[in-house]
Short mmCIF file of C-alpha atoms in Angstrom, two decimals:
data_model
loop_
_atom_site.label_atom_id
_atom_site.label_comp_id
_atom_site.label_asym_id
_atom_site.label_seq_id
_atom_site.Cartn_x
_atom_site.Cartn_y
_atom_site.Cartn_z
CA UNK A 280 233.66 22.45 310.61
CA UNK A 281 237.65 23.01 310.82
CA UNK A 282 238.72 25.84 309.36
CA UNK A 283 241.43 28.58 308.74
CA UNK A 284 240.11 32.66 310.27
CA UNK A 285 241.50 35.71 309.53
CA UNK A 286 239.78 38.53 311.71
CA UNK A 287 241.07 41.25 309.16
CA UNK A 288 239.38 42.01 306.14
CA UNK A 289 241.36 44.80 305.27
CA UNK A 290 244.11 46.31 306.81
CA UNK A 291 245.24 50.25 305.98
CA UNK A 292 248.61 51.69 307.10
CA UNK A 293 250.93 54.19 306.54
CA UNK A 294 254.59 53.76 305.66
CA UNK A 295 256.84 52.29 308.42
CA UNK A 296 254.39 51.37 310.33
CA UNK A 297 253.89 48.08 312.06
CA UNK A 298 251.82 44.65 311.12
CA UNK A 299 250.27 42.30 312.13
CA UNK A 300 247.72 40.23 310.77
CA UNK A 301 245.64 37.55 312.58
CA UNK A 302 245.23 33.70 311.55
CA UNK A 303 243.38 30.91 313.98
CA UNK A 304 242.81 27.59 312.97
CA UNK A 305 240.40 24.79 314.46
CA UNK A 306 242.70 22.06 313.84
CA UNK A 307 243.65 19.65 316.82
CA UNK A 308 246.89 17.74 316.64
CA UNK A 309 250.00 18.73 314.55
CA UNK A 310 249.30 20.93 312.07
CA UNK A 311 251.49 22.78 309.34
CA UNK A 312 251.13 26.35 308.29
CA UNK A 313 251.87 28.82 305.73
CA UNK A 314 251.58 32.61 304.51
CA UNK A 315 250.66 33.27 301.00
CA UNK A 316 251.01 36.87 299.40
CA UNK A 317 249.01 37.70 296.49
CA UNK A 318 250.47 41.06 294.56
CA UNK A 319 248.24 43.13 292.20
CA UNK A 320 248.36 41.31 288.97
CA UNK A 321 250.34 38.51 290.11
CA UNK A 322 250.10 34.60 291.38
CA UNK A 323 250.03 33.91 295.40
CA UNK A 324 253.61 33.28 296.41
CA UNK A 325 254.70 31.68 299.46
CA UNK A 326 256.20 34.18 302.29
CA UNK A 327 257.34 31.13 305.26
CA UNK A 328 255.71 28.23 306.64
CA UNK A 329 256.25 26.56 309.65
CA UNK A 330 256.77 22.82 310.18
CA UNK A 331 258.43 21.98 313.41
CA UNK A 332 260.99 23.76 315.66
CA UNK A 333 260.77 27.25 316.46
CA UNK A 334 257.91 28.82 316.45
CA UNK A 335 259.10 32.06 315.63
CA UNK A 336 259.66 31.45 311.81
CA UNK A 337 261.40 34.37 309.62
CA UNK A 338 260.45 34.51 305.49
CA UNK A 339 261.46 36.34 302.80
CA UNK A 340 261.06 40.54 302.76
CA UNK A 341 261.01 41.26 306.09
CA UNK A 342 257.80 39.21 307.00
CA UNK A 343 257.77 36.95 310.41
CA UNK A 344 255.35 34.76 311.89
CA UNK A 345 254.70 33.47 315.51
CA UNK A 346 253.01 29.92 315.98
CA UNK A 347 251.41 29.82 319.33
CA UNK A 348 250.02 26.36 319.35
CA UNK A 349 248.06 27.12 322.59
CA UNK A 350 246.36 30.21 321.32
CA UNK A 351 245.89 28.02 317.40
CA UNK A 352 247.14 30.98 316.16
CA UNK A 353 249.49 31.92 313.42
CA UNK A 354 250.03 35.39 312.62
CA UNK A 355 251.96 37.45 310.48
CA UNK A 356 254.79 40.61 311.33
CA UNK A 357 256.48 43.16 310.12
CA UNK A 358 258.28 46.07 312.28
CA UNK A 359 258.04 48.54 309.24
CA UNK A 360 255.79 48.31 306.08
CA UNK A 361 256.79 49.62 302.66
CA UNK A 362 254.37 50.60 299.69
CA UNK A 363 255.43 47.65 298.11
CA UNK A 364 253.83 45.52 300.75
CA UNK A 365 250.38 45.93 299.06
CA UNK A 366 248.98 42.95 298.62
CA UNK A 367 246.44 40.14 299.49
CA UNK A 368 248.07 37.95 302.27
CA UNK A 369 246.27 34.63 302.39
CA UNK A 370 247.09 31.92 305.72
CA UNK A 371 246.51 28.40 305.09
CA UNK A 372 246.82 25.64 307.32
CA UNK A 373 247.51 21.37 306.30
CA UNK A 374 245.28 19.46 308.84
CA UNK A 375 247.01 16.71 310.61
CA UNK A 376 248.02 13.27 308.73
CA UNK A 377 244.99 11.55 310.54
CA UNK A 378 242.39 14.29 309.92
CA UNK A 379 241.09 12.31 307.28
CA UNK A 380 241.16 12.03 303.08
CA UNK A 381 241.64 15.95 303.02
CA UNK A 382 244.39 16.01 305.01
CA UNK A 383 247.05 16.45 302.50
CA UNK A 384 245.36 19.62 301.11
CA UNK A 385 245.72 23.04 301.97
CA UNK A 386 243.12 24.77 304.01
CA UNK A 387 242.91 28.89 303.25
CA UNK A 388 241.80 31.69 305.02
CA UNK A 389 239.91 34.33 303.24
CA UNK A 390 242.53 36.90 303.18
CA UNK A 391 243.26 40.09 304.10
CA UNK A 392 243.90 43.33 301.69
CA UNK A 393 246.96 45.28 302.97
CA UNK A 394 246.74 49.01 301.70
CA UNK A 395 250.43 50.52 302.66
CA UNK A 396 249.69 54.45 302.17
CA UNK A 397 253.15 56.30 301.31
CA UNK B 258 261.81 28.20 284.50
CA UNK B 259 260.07 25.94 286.00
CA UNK B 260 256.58 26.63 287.11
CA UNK B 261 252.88 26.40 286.26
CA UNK B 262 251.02 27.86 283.25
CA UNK B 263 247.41 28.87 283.63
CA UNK B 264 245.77 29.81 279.86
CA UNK B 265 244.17 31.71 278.89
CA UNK B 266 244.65 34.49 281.10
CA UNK B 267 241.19 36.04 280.77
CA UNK B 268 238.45 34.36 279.34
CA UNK B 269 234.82 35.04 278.26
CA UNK B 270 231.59 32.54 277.97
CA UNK B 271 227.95 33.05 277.21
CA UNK B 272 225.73 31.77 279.15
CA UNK B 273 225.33 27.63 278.79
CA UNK B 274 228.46 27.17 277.05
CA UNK B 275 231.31 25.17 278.26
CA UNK B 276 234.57 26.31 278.61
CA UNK B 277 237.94 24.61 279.35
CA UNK B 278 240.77 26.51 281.18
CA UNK B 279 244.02 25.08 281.14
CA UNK B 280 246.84 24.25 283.70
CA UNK B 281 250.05 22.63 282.88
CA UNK B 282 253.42 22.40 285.07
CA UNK B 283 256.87 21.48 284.58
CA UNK B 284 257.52 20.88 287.95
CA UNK B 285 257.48 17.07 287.78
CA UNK B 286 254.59 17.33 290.69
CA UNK B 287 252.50 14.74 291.55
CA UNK B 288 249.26 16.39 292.88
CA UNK B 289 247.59 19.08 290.75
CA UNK B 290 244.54 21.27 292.43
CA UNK B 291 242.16 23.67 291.13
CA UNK B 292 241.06 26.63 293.24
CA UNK B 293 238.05 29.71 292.76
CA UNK B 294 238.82 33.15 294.21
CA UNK B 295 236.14 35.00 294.78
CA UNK B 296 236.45 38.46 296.54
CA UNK B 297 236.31 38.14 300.43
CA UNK B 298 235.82 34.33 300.19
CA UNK B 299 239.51 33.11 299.68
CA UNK B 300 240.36 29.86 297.90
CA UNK B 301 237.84 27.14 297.18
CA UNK B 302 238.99 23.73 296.49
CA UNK B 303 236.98 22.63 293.15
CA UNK B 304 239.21 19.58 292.53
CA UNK B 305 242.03 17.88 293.22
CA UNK B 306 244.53 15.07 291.99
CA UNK B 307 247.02 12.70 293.46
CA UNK B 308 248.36 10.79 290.32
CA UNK B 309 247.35 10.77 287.14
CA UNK B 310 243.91 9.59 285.74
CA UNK B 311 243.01 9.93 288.95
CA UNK B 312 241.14 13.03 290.72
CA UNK B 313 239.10 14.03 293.68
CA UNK B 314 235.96 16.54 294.64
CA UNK B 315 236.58 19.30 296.57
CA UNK B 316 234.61 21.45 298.58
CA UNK B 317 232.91 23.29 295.34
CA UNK B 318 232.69 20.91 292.36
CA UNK B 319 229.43 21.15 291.33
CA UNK B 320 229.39 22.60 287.91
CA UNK B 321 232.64 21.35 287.32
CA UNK B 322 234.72 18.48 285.59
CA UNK B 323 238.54 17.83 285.14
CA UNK B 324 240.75 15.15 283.97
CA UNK B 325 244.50 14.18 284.54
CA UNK B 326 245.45 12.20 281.63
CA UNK B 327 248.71 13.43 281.50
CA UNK B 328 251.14 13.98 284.33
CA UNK B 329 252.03 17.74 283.50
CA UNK B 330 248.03 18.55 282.38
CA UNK B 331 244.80 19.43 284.85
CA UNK B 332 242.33 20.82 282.68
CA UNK B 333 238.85 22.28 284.14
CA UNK B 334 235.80 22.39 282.43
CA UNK B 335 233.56 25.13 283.43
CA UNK B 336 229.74 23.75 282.39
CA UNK B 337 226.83 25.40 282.04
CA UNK B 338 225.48 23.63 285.62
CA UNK B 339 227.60 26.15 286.92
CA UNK B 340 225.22 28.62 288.44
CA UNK B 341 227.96 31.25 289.27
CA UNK B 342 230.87 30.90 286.90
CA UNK B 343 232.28 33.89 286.80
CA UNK B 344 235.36 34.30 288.98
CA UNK B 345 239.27 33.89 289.35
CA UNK B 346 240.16 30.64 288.55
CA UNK B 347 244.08 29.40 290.51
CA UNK B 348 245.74 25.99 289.98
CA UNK B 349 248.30 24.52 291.96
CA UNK B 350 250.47 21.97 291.98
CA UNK B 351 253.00 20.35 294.84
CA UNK B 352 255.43 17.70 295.57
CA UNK B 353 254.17 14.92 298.20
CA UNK B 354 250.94 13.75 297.62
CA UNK B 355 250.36 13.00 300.93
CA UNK B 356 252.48 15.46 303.05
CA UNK B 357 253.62 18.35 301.18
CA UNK B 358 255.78 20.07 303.13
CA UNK B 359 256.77 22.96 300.81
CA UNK B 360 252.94 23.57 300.00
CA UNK B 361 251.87 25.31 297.06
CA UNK B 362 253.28 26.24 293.99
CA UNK B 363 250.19 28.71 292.05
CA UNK B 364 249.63 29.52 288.35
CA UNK B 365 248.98 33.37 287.38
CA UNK B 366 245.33 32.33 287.24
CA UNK B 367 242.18 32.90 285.37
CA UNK B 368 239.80 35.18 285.50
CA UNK B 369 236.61 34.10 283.59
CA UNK B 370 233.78 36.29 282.75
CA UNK B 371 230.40 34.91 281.73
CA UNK B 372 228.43 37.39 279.10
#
């Protein structure tokens, strides 16, 4: 079955340190992806997404993500995490146009908890 | 603002009761979803909807019924078929029905409780 993997359950680090969090997909042909970020408490908002172009696609506070289309992978960056970064990060993945009825639909990941520790 | 309005915010059921949770955006979207979270497991897709009085299955919708009479409404009805209710309940809405480039926008969510 296609799907959306995120190796990292949950992810501990201390102030200023660096991320990065895994996401593969199983999708063949052109795909779109996105980072969601889950805070305690609040609803999942988008952090970038990646369409066409460069693959090295910059989104809001700090975060950056790297689409290596050989390597179906999408993961997410940051040179220097804050406390504030504590959250549930969630990648999702829209199958190609001809994947089928589903293809308009997001596919997610099952997230990974980021602890920052000050 | 515009956005999307999950209610209520928490909710609790006894067992074999029905309950509705309700979704509404302003966003002038076409497609509405509904999502579980469950811890570890991510989002499930219980049901989806292009247009309205029209909706889809998704991967989980057994136990589970919506409508989409109105453009700006996608309530879902937890039933008592559902073996496993309890969880945190997202909707979503987007633009393009069939390519939506800007993806998701979410609701606060749901969390229902069965007692």
């Amino acid at each position: 079955a296609q799907s959306v993997s995120q190796h990292n359950h949950h992810v501990i680090l201390s102030e200023a340190a660096s991320l990065e969090l895994g996401c593969n997909y199983s999708y063949g042909g052109t795909v779109n992806l996105f980072w969601y970020v889950q805070y305690p408490g609040q609803h999942l908002q988008l952090l970038l997404k990646y369409f066409s172009g460069d693959p090295l696609v910059k989104g809001i506070k700090g975060f950056e993500a790297e689409f290596i289309k050989s390597k179906f992978s999408f993961n997410l960056r940051k040179p220097s995490v804050q406390w504030s970064d504590t959250a549930e990060y969630f990648c999702a993945v829209k199958p190609p146009r001809d994947s089928g009825a589903g293809s308009y639909q997001l596919t997610f990941g099952k997230g990974t908890k980021l602890s920052v520790i000050p | 603002d515009g956005g999307i309005t999950q209610s209520p915010k928490y909710l609790f059921r006894k067992e074999g009761q029905n309950v509705t949770l309700s979704c509404e955006q302003n966003l002038n979207h076409d497609a509405m979803y509904w999502y579980r979270q469950d811890p570890g497991q991510g989002l499930r897709l219980i049901y989806y909807s292009q247009i309205v009085n029209d909706f889809q299955k998704g991967d989980i919708a057994e136990g589970y019924s919506v409508s989409r009479e109105k453009k700006e409404s996608f309530p879902l009805t937890v039933t008592s078929a559902q073996k496993n209710p309890t969880a945190f309940y997202l909707c979503a809405s987007s633009t393009d029905t069939g390519y939506p480039r800007d993806g998701y926008t979410f609701g606060s969510g749901t969390r229902l409780t069965v007692v």
